[in-house]
């Protein structure tokens, strides 16, 4: 198992961004890859520090790419045009740098919390890049998230990214879904004690109607924390493998 | 020489921030420290990667603290309240974590470009923390910087930090200087081919009048690049030593 | 929680050695510390990468120090005088660098496999530095380990460290125990399917006789792998806490 | 410029080894590479920390690979079979992992001090992998190095690697040269105040006779220190470019 820390100055973001990357040692010319996104307050080392990601990479013989997202909500803002950076610069750069398959059937995207939102948004919008999307306790409704009393994000910070009602609307997962009509396989889960559980149930109902058999809901216990994500990431990877 | 990479989740910024830190091996209980700030597009490893900072730490027997600043311009914004974080959280945390003297006579602040602006601003405003400030090719007038055709920073990014005319005015170094009337020792330098050379000359004239013998102008050749900063950082450290 | 990666050139080893260090954010002047040692083939990041060490540091409000040991078996050899380095240089250096209590009652040493051997050896020999020792699946008999068909270590590598029968004898834990007659609290555990289980049972019997109520045997299931160590490190930390 | 820190568990060495790697951003499918070796007491970050290696990579549009060598003298020993690891495992692994040309005309090897010895030894012996070799202040005669009063290496450490007179003989650069009769381009330099200057002059005379126009001696001033290597690495890279 090879562990890599990559840092480069992105043209989109005018600064250095890091990715933590795990690549198996089986010597393949092109590995399948899971793009695994961290949540609000995390960084590219979050998944490595909370659970044994290398073991999972080895079991599945997959590369795992964990990009730093800062708190940019996987969205374009004036301060950080993160979404454009991720799709237009980071993915092709990493696929050129390492022995990775660029085929959508070989690429999955997953994440937790804000990273679950990011995985769904980037997955829905890029069927030419990803064939499966998995979201653990995702933020499914950014407006309700903003106004939820348990939301850890400062309203000012949220508003610096989503600065108009129109921008909020355009960045709602339901809006994006309706616009791009994705046909990928999608999984979501959310602990029964999560403060966004109700939002997730509504989104589950939405995806059940629209994605039908391409959608999987994984019922789990727990609250909005790493305990839930560490406890279920194995099952999520097994679903990706299927 | 001990090289440290430190990462922790800041309460101010709701995410992990890094600092690269060099501490001599002479076994002192409390080292003097230089807080060395990077410029726009840099990160906490910028100074280590461009020149031999460890050698300089050893020569002077000083600790050198290089905090990550992202592109926040050492200022409070809705997305990153960086100035408050730096002054209220980062400085006391690092002084508690490592064998460093908190006395202002034992702490100097320096930086290049955006980091030069940061050093002057933080230095001026915190005479209880820093006794000397050195700025290499600083941004001395943020409004002229914004509108300079050679400015590398996107106007939208600038405006997401300095979002009103009042905020720009309040964050001008001259405004800050006039308000706090600092009496520390200050050095600035700027290469003769720097695109902000004229701004620096005006600021030199301003500081000459107001700081008198506490101010030093170091005339140097060169443009706005690491060649200038690497070529002069030795002399800057010697001035700090005096 | 502050995560630190420290690198410095040791006088003993004539090269750079790293330590990964976790320090809670509760602002204490002097933290208690667990010195947590990795096994053969590991490095200073092994514990961080296999389990959530930061969570445990936070729960107990302890610092956790994870030094790089390479494959030196926590022993002095011609190539790497590791034991002397660890005791004479590394411990005082780290205790001076960070807010750590040097009192033996505030310092515990633990490790797995080769690191379990290291913890017992260093713990036994340094009652002025450590008050509790915990060993997960330790190598308890280095000669049997060398000759065990399942031993992962090349005999030539082993022999380059323990190069005479006398050196093997002097580095056996029983020899060391009998010589220094430690009176600290000691815990050992070893999975029932571990290829060194029998050696561990013999050592358990030895410690039961000599340490009496100061000794704890923690019976666990499993083989010689991280599954066993990750599954039991929580209980080991609870024992250290008592 | 992409900066990578790579860590993986090598089969040869039964532990994790690191490499620091710089790859330009010009988007080539296969970069030329300089394999840049550190000296005694250094590690994979030595060149990055002493000088601006990334700038040089960019100027030449080359990848630069800086592997950790510990103090193994780029030779096989019982404790670390480093030479075999480097040639048989590390080179192919890195050439598979990154967009690098494996053709010998696209690969150069260079290093300073112990790394200069390593570059000459590995370069001479592997004409199918490297077409040019450059050594800055190399150890050219390991026996004289061992017995030189200014040698920084403990004799016991040296003897743990080169443990018989035959092994010393077989690892002398002259022996290796005579055996493999290399026909690559070779450059050496050594400061006039270097404690191994005389050894280097003898080796210069040897290579002048045997390599004729394929050999370049670069006369420089200075002693055995990073000042000499940092001051001349630019010229060495220009020679590699020719």
XYZ file of N, CA and C in Angstrom, chain A residues 9-235:
681
model
N 0.099 23.912 -6.602
C -0.543 25.219 -6.702
C -1.550 25.186 -7.831
N -2.795 25.297 -7.468
C -3.824 25.216 -8.492
C -4.044 26.566 -9.163
N -4.273 26.508 -10.458
C -4.565 27.725 -11.214
C -5.924 28.299 -10.834
N -6.854 27.414 -10.505
C -8.183 27.894 -10.143
C -8.170 28.631 -8.809
N -7.393 28.094 -7.872
C -7.522 28.578 -6.508
C -6.360 29.472 -6.089
N -5.384 29.648 -6.959
C -4.232 30.514 -6.661
C -3.565 30.169 -5.340
N -3.537 28.912 -5.007
C -2.830 28.540 -3.800
C -2.582 27.030 -3.849
N -1.866 26.515 -2.857
C -1.563 25.100 -2.812
C -2.743 24.326 -2.238
N -3.103 23.248 -2.875
C -4.091 22.337 -2.313
C -3.449 20.959 -2.191
N -3.904 20.247 -1.181
C -3.346 18.926 -0.915
C -4.379 17.847 -1.230
N -3.869 16.670 -1.566
C -4.697 15.473 -1.572
C -3.902 14.364 -0.903
N -4.601 13.559 -0.107
C -4.002 12.337 0.412
C -4.514 11.199 -0.450
N -3.598 10.349 -0.898
C -3.931 9.332 -1.895
C -3.345 7.995 -1.471
N -4.155 6.948 -1.588
C -3.697 5.595 -1.275
C -3.778 4.764 -2.553
N -2.681 4.114 -2.895
C -2.664 3.294 -4.110
C -2.152 1.900 -3.757
N -2.919 0.866 -4.122
C -2.493 -0.506 -3.794
C -1.166 -0.864 -4.460
N -0.573 -1.938 -3.986
C 0.728 -2.371 -4.496
C 0.620 -3.533 -5.478
N -0.575 -3.744 -6.031
C -0.738 -4.918 -6.886
C -0.191 -4.699 -8.295
N 0.289 -3.504 -8.575
C 1.003 -3.278 -9.828
C 0.138 -3.106 -11.066
N -1.145 -2.812 -10.885
C -2.014 -2.595 -12.047
C -1.590 -1.359 -12.827
N -1.936 -1.377 -14.123
C -1.656 -0.195 -14.934
C -2.673 0.904 -14.682
N -3.901 0.485 -14.376
C -4.963 1.465 -14.127
C -5.870 0.951 -13.021
N -5.860 1.644 -11.921
C -6.718 1.257 -10.810
C -8.085 1.927 -10.910
N -9.096 1.238 -10.423
C -10.360 1.889 -10.109
C -10.113 2.841 -8.931
N -10.945 3.856 -8.810
C -10.714 4.844 -7.752
C -12.005 5.239 -7.045
N -11.885 5.397 -5.737
C -12.942 6.032 -4.956
C -12.462 7.429 -4.585
N -13.248 8.417 -4.913
C -12.962 9.799 -4.527
C -13.749 10.039 -3.258
N -13.030 10.168 -2.146
C -13.669 10.132 -0.820
C -13.563 11.511 -0.151
N -14.709 12.151 0.017
C -14.718 13.563 0.401
C -14.954 13.751 1.900
N -14.259 14.702 2.481
C -14.416 14.979 3.916
C -15.520 16.011 4.150
N -15.928 16.131 5.384
C -17.000 17.047 5.748
C -16.490 18.400 6.229
N -17.414 19.232 6.653
C -17.108 20.550 7.212
C -16.152 20.378 8.400
N -15.154 21.201 8.472
C -14.066 21.210 9.471
C -12.968 20.180 9.186
N -13.165 19.298 8.229
C -12.154 18.276 7.967
C -11.071 18.743 7.012
N -10.161 17.832 6.697
C -9.197 18.083 5.630
C -8.846 16.759 4.949
N -7.841 16.797 4.063
C -7.538 15.599 3.273
C -7.070 14.417 4.120
N -6.700 14.644 5.365
C -6.243 13.537 6.210
C -7.370 12.984 7.100
N -8.564 13.527 7.008
C -9.639 13.160 7.942
C -9.959 11.655 7.904
N -10.136 11.109 6.713
C -10.507 9.686 6.635
C -9.381 8.781 7.116
N -8.127 9.138 6.785
C -6.963 8.349 7.226
C -6.846 8.362 8.749
N -7.163 9.489 9.346
C -6.981 9.627 10.789
C -8.127 9.002 11.587
N -9.279 8.836 10.965
C -10.406 8.285 11.712
C -10.564 6.781 11.553
N -10.111 6.243 10.436
C -10.296 4.800 10.247
C -9.197 4.260 9.334
N -9.193 2.949 9.150
C -8.103 2.317 8.406
C -8.433 2.252 6.911
N -8.271 3.372 6.242
C -8.603 3.488 4.819
C -7.675 2.617 3.963
N -6.434 2.478 4.388
C -5.485 1.680 3.606
C -5.906 0.211 3.546
N -6.422 -0.289 4.666
C -6.915 -1.662 4.693
C -8.053 -1.841 3.680
N -8.931 -0.851 3.610
C -10.056 -0.956 2.679
C -9.590 -0.868 1.229
N -8.611 -0.010 0.973
C -8.055 0.079 -0.377
C -7.464 -1.265 -0.802
N -6.790 -1.905 0.142
C -6.161 -3.191 -0.160
C -7.207 -4.275 -0.405
N -8.234 -4.318 0.440
C -9.279 -5.329 0.281
C -9.950 -5.256 -1.088
N -10.188 -4.027 -1.544
C -10.910 -3.862 -2.807
C -9.962 -3.678 -3.989
N -8.684 -3.505 -3.703
C -7.687 -3.204 -4.742
C -8.052 -1.933 -5.522
N -8.479 -0.941 -4.770
C -8.860 0.354 -5.356
C -7.910 1.438 -4.875
N -7.683 2.413 -5.717
C -7.070 3.659 -5.236
C -8.131 4.472 -4.503
N -7.701 5.228 -3.506
C -8.626 6.117 -2.798
C -8.017 7.522 -2.792
N -8.792 8.458 -3.321
C -8.314 9.838 -3.481
C -9.082 10.707 -2.486
N -8.364 11.373 -1.598
C -9.010 12.197 -0.581
C -8.544 13.646 -0.712
N -9.272 14.464 -1.468
C -8.815 15.838 -1.694
C -9.194 16.759 -0.535
N -8.337 17.719 -0.300
C -8.645 18.781 0.655
C -9.732 19.679 0.060
N -10.749 19.989 0.867
C -11.827 20.847 0.349
C -12.009 22.121 1.156
N -11.218 22.251 2.233
C -11.415 23.390 3.126
C -12.911 23.467 3.460
N -13.455 24.587 3.711
C -14.887 24.628 4.038
C -15.696 25.187 2.882
N -15.263 24.896 1.650
C -15.850 25.563 0.482
C -17.153 24.924 0.020
N -17.611 23.896 0.700
C -18.898 23.257 0.400
C -18.958 22.713 -1.030
N -17.806 22.363 -1.559
C -17.727 21.759 -2.898
C -18.494 22.594 -3.926
N -18.438 23.922 -3.714
C -19.202 24.850 -4.553
C -18.310 26.005 -5.002
N -18.694 26.649 -6.060
C -17.971 27.832 -6.522
C -18.375 29.049 -5.703
N -17.393 29.737 -5.143
C -17.675 31.019 -4.498
C -16.607 32.005 -4.935
N -16.805 33.253 -4.596
C -15.819 34.262 -4.987
C -14.464 33.977 -4.346
N -14.501 33.480 -3.112
C -13.219 33.239 -2.451
C -12.557 31.962 -2.984
N -13.340 30.921 -3.177
C -12.777 29.650 -3.660
C -13.721 29.031 -4.695
N -13.377 29.093 -5.964
C -14.212 28.424 -6.982
C -13.955 26.913 -6.979
N -14.392 26.267 -5.866
C -13.955 24.904 -5.602
C -14.532 23.880 -6.572
N -15.812 24.011 -6.879
C -16.433 23.021 -7.759
C -15.715 22.989 -9.116
N -15.501 24.135 -9.676
C -14.829 24.197 -10.984
C -13.416 23.632 -10.899
N -12.711 23.994 -9.825
C -11.381 23.438 -9.595
C -11.425 21.914 -9.560
N -12.370 21.358 -8.809
C -12.425 19.915 -8.614
C -12.666 19.188 -9.936
N -13.654 19.690 -10.670
C -14.066 18.980 -11.889
C -13.101 19.241 -13.039
N -12.697 20.479 -13.198
C -11.918 20.841 -14.390
C -10.419 20.672 -14.219
N -9.929 20.770 -12.983
C -8.481 20.720 -12.808
C -8.022 19.507 -12.013
N -8.626 19.282 -10.857
C -8.091 18.258 -9.966
C -8.257 16.840 -10.533
N -9.453 16.518 -11.008
C -9.671 15.152 -11.514
C -8.711 14.825 -12.659
N -8.675 15.646 -13.735
C -7.735 15.281 -14.809
C -6.277 15.266 -14.354
N -5.904 16.175 -13.457
C -4.505 16.207 -13.005
C -4.137 14.911 -12.286
N -5.005 14.478 -11.390
C -4.710 13.259 -10.625
C -4.763 12.029 -11.524
N -5.680 12.027 -12.466
C -5.753 10.866 -13.372
C -4.543 10.791 -14.301
N -3.927 11.932 -14.569
C -2.704 11.935 -15.384
C -1.476 11.554 -14.553
N -1.490 11.941 -13.276
C -0.318 11.770 -12.417
C -0.140 10.325 -11.947
N -1.244 9.623 -11.721
C -1.181 8.291 -11.126
C -1.813 7.246 -12.048
N -1.534 5.971 -11.791
C -2.070 4.902 -12.662
C -3.551 4.643 -12.370
N -4.406 5.530 -12.843
C -5.839 5.462 -12.559
C -6.628 5.407 -13.857
N -7.678 4.636 -13.835
C -8.581 4.605 -14.978
C -9.467 5.845 -14.973
N -9.602 6.533 -16.129
C -10.523 7.677 -16.177
C -11.953 7.264 -16.543
N -12.175 5.991 -16.826
C -13.514 5.562 -17.272
C -14.520 5.719 -16.138
N -15.731 6.229 -16.439
C -16.712 6.436 -15.362
C -17.047 5.148 -14.613
N -17.061 4.018 -15.311
C -17.403 2.770 -14.608
C -16.323 2.376 -13.601
N -15.169 2.997 -13.652
C -14.085 2.709 -12.712
C -13.931 3.777 -11.634
N -14.845 4.716 -11.594
C -14.729 5.808 -10.622
C -16.014 5.988 -9.819
N -15.847 6.007 -8.502
C -16.961 6.203 -7.587
C -16.664 7.436 -6.740
N -17.716 8.090 -6.298
C -17.515 9.254 -5.427
C -18.364 9.096 -4.169
N -17.740 9.385 -3.037
C -18.439 9.191 -1.765
C -17.962 10.258 -0.791
N -18.727 10.466 0.271
C -18.323 11.439 1.274
C -19.321 11.485 2.409
N -18.928 12.171 3.479
C -19.800 12.264 4.650
C -20.131 13.730 4.942
N -21.358 13.955 5.379
C -21.800 15.294 5.796
C -21.673 16.296 4.636
N -20.943 17.392 4.800
C -20.717 18.298 3.664
C -20.115 17.535 2.479
N -19.289 16.518 2.779
C -18.706 15.683 1.728
C -19.740 14.772 1.074
N -20.805 14.457 1.791
C -21.904 13.703 1.186
C -22.649 14.580 0.194
N -22.878 15.823 0.601
C -23.453 16.802 -0.333
C -22.568 16.930 -1.576
N -21.259 17.062 -1.342
C -20.316 17.201 -2.452
C -20.338 15.994 -3.380
N -20.399 14.796 -2.793
C -20.393 13.582 -3.613
C -21.648 13.524 -4.486
N -22.794 13.843 -3.899
C -24.043 13.786 -4.667
C -24.033 14.830 -5.783
N -23.611 16.041 -5.430
C -23.598 17.126 -6.421
C -22.622 16.843 -7.565
N -21.405 16.458 -7.204
C -20.400 16.198 -8.246
C -20.767 14.926 -9.017
N -21.267 13.914 -8.300
C -21.659 12.672 -8.974
C -22.796 12.902 -9.961
N -23.870 13.539 -9.496
C -25.024 13.812 -10.374
C -24.598 14.529 -11.655
N -23.724 15.517 -11.494
C -23.425 16.442 -12.585
C -22.372 15.903 -13.550
N -21.700 14.822 -13.156
C -20.594 14.333 -13.981
C -20.702 12.835 -14.267
N -21.772 12.428 -14.981
C -21.943 11.008 -15.297
C -20.830 10.486 -16.216
N -20.128 11.396 -16.879
C -18.992 10.973 -17.704
C -17.759 10.680 -16.862
N -17.835 10.968 -15.557
C -16.660 10.758 -14.698
C -16.914 9.727 -13.604
N -18.162 9.623 -13.123
C -18.464 8.740 -11.986
C -19.698 7.896 -12.280
N -19.622 6.615 -11.913
C -20.781 5.747 -12.150
C -21.564 5.422 -10.889
N -20.994 5.662 -9.723
C -21.719 5.395 -8.483
C -21.414 6.495 -7.474
N -22.424 6.821 -6.689
C -22.285 7.872 -5.680
C -22.828 7.363 -4.354
N -22.054 7.582 -3.285
C -22.529 7.180 -1.954
C -22.365 8.346 -0.994
N -23.431 8.627 -0.236
C -23.383 9.772 0.679
C -23.735 9.312 2.088
N -22.827 9.542 3.026
C -23.054 9.198 4.429
C -23.497 10.460 5.165
N -24.702 10.424 5.699
C -25.243 11.566 6.459
C -25.062 12.879 5.718
N -25.437 12.924 4.446
C -25.177 14.145 3.671
C -26.054 15.312 4.113
N -25.555 16.495 3.864
C -26.404 17.683 3.877
C -27.250 17.587 2.608
N -28.544 17.322 2.764
C -29.383 17.114 1.568
C -30.164 18.373 1.199
N -30.287 19.270 2.176
C -31.026 20.517 1.913
C -30.211 21.642 2.538
N -29.486 22.380 1.704
C -28.539 23.354 2.257
C -29.245 24.499 2.983
N -30.455 24.816 2.569
C -31.172 25.912 3.240
C -31.594 25.495 4.644
N -32.153 24.287 4.763
C -32.526 23.802 6.099
C -31.285 23.631 6.974
N -30.207 23.164 6.364
C -28.939 23.016 7.090
C -28.514 24.359 7.680
N -28.546 25.396 6.827
C -28.151 26.740 7.287
C -28.944 27.168 8.500
N -30.229 26.856 8.499
C -31.111 27.377 9.538
C -31.324 26.406 10.695
N -30.720 25.237 10.606
C -30.863 24.252 11.668
C -30.093 24.726 12.905
N -30.736 24.761 14.051
C -30.025 25.256 15.254
C -28.775 24.440 15.587
N -28.716 23.191 15.131
C -27.541 22.378 15.425
C -26.438 22.505 14.367
N -26.692 23.294 13.350
C -25.709 23.460 12.274
C -24.402 24.033 12.825
N -23.261 23.376 12.578
C -21.986 23.848 13.134
C -21.411 25.041 12.365
N -22.005 25.337 11.207
C -21.407 26.343 10.327
C -21.976 27.714 10.653
N -21.088 28.667 10.773
C -21.505 30.037 10.996
C -22.358 30.511 9.806
N -23.447 31.193 10.088
C -24.312 31.665 8.990
C -23.550 32.594 8.051
N -22.662 33.424 8.620
C -21.882 34.335 7.777
C -21.000 33.566 6.792
N -20.435 32.460 7.262
C -19.592 31.660 6.379
C -20.444 31.027 5.288
N -21.576 30.457 5.700
C -22.492 29.874 4.712
C -22.875 30.925 3.670
N -23.248 32.099 4.152
C -23.719 33.148 3.235
C -22.605 33.697 2.347
N -21.348 33.521 2.766
C -20.259 33.975 1.902
C -20.087 33.038 0.702
N -20.606 31.822 0.816
C -20.566 30.887 -0.323
C -21.873 30.973 -1.113
N -22.987 30.787 -0.397
C -24.304 30.804 -1.061
C -24.926 32.168 -0.771
N -24.598 33.154 -1.610
C -24.866 34.545 -1.223
C -26.156 35.139 -1.774
N -26.922 34.362 -2.517
C -28.234 34.845 -2.966
C -29.224 33.686 -2.888
N -30.524 34.048 -2.849
C -31.561 33.017 -2.831
C -31.457 32.159 -4.087
N -31.116 32.787 -5.181
C -30.996 32.041 -6.437
C -29.849 31.027 -6.362
N -28.740 31.474 -5.758
C -27.596 30.559 -5.673
C -27.923 29.378 -4.765
N -28.636 29.645 -3.669
C -29.065 28.537 -2.811
C -29.937 27.577 -3.620
N -30.919 28.129 -4.311
C -31.816 27.289 -5.097
C -31.039 26.439 -6.116
N -30.142 27.091 -6.827
C -29.398 26.366 -7.873
C -28.470 25.303 -7.309
N -28.105 25.440 -6.054
C -27.196 24.467 -5.441
C -27.924 23.440 -4.583
N -29.239 23.500 -4.556
C -29.980 22.437 -3.870
C -29.857 21.151 -4.687
N -29.665 20.034 -4.006
C -29.494 18.760 -4.710
C -30.714 18.426 -5.573
N -31.897 18.756 -5.081
C -33.101 18.442 -5.858
C -33.115 19.233 -7.171
N -32.731 20.511 -7.091
C -32.653 21.323 -8.316
C -31.669 20.719 -9.308
N -30.497 20.379 -8.774
C -29.468 19.798 -9.638
C -29.954 18.490 -10.248
N -30.577 17.670 -9.410
C -31.069 16.374 -9.882
C -32.080 16.568 -11.015
N -33.018 17.465 -10.787
C -34.055 17.677 -11.804
C -33.465 18.206 -13.108
N -32.423 18.998 -12.969
C -31.814 19.579 -14.163
C -31.039 18.535 -14.979
N -30.233 17.714 -14.263
C -29.343 16.818 -15.030
C -29.905 15.411 -15.176
N -30.942 15.077 -14.426
C -31.576 13.761 -14.545
C -30.556 12.612 -14.544
N -29.799 12.495 -13.462
C -28.755 11.459 -13.440
C -29.345 10.055 -13.455
N -28.639 9.117 -14.007
C -29.082 7.729 -14.045
C -28.064 6.780 -13.398
N -27.185 7.378 -12.554
C -26.181 6.536 -11.885
C -26.795 5.783 -10.719
N -26.020 4.866 -10.163
C -26.414 4.199 -8.928
C -26.059 5.106 -7.752
N -26.992 5.258 -6.833
C -26.806 6.166 -5.702
C -27.193 5.468 -4.400
N -26.363 5.649 -3.386
C -26.696 5.166 -2.039
C -26.654 6.349 -1.076
N -27.614 6.407 -0.172
C -27.479 7.337 0.952
C -27.786 6.605 2.251
N -27.200 7.115 3.330
C -27.524 6.618 4.666
C -27.510 7.821 5.604
N -28.202 7.673 6.720
C -28.194 8.735 7.733
C -28.634 8.125 9.061
N -27.856 8.326 10.104
C -28.179 7.770 11.417
C -29.523 8.263 11.937
N -30.205 7.394 12.685
C -31.564 7.751 13.145
C -31.543 8.904 14.156
N -30.415 9.185 14.730
C -30.346 10.302 15.697
C -29.642 11.533 15.121
N -29.395 11.516 13.819
C -28.734 12.641 13.146
C -29.672 13.845 13.131
N -29.147 15.040 13.369
C -30.008 16.231 13.353
C -30.524 16.560 11.958
N -29.959 15.897 10.942
C -30.488 16.071 9.585
C -31.239 14.825 9.108
N -31.662 13.984 10.069
C -32.304 12.724 9.688
C -33.579 12.968 8.888
N -34.369 13.919 9.333
C -35.642 14.198 8.647
C -35.394 14.672 7.210
N -34.413 15.576 7.041
C -34.056 16.028 5.689
C -33.646 14.830 4.826
N -32.893 13.921 5.429
C -32.431 12.758 4.672
C -33.581 11.837 4.280
N -34.576 11.721 5.163
C -35.732 10.873 4.823
C -36.492 11.482 3.646
N -36.623 12.795 3.659
C -37.306 13.440 2.526
C -36.526 13.223 1.224
N -35.202 13.330 1.324
C -34.383 13.128 0.121
C -34.421 11.665 -0.322
N -34.466 10.772 0.644
C -34.626 9.339 0.338
C -35.921 9.126 -0.461
N -37.007 9.746 -0.020
C -38.281 9.583 -0.725
C -38.188 10.137 -2.148
N -37.514 11.267 -2.260
C -37.322 11.892 -3.577
C -36.539 10.962 -4.516
N -35.417 10.422 -4.000
C -34.580 9.570 -4.857
C -35.268 8.244 -5.165
N -36.050 7.748 -4.216
C -36.765 6.487 -4.448
C -37.708 6.633 -5.634
N -38.392 7.756 -5.684
C -39.331 8.003 -6.792
C -38.583 8.157 -8.120
N -37.495 8.924 -8.077
C -36.858 9.289 -9.351
C -35.820 8.286 -9.835
N -35.103 7.660 -8.910
C -34.043 6.741 -9.354
C -34.485 5.283 -9.317
N -35.572 5.031 -8.638
C -36.130 3.664 -8.533
C -35.043 2.659 -8.128
N -34.809 1.630 -8.941
C -33.907 0.546 -8.518
C -32.442 0.980 -8.513
N -32.154 2.141 -9.102
C -30.771 2.629 -9.041
C -30.440 3.253 -7.687
N -31.447 3.387 -6.842
C -31.223 4.032 -5.541
C -31.264 3.014 -4.398
N -30.360 3.162 -3.462
C -30.335 2.311 -2.273
C -30.321 3.187 -1.020
N -31.217 2.911 -0.108
C -31.220 3.554 1.207
C -30.696 2.542 2.217
N -29.677 2.937 2.964
C -29.091 2.037 3.954
C -29.461 2.535 5.349
N -30.426 1.904 5.994
C -30.849 2.394 7.311
C -29.790 2.095 8.373
N -29.407 3.117 9.115
C -28.397 2.909 10.171
C -28.779 3.673 11.435
N -28.189 3.252 12.538
C -28.376 3.954 13.814
C -27.233 4.937 14.008
N -27.472 5.897 14.915
C -26.373 6.782 15.271
C -26.681 8.241 15.009
N -25.741 9.089 15.432
C -25.928 10.533 15.255
C -24.976 11.046 14.169
N -24.870 12.370 14.079
C -24.054 12.972 13.025
C -22.600 13.036 13.485
N -21.900 11.913 13.388
C -20.525 11.884 13.887
C -19.723 10.803 13.177
N -18.421 10.857 13.388
C -17.516 9.871 12.810
C -17.833 8.460 13.273
N -18.429 8.309 14.465
C -18.795 6.963 14.910
C -19.699 6.302 13.865
N -20.646 7.059 13.355
C -21.557 6.531 12.325
C -20.816 6.244 11.016
N -19.919 7.133 10.628
C -19.261 6.980 9.324
C -18.228 5.856 9.364
N -17.454 5.816 10.438
C -16.477 4.726 10.580
C -17.208 3.383 10.674
N -18.347 3.372 11.355
C -19.086 2.120 11.540
C -19.740 1.603 10.274
N -19.884 2.449 9.249
C -20.613 2.026 8.052
C -19.834 2.125 6.752
N -18.625 2.666 6.795
C -17.902 2.882 5.537
C -17.591 1.543 4.846
N -17.347 0.511 5.655
C -17.111 -0.831 5.094
C -18.282 -1.296 4.233
N -19.485 -1.126 4.767
C -20.678 -1.552 4.023
C -20.877 -0.699 2.775
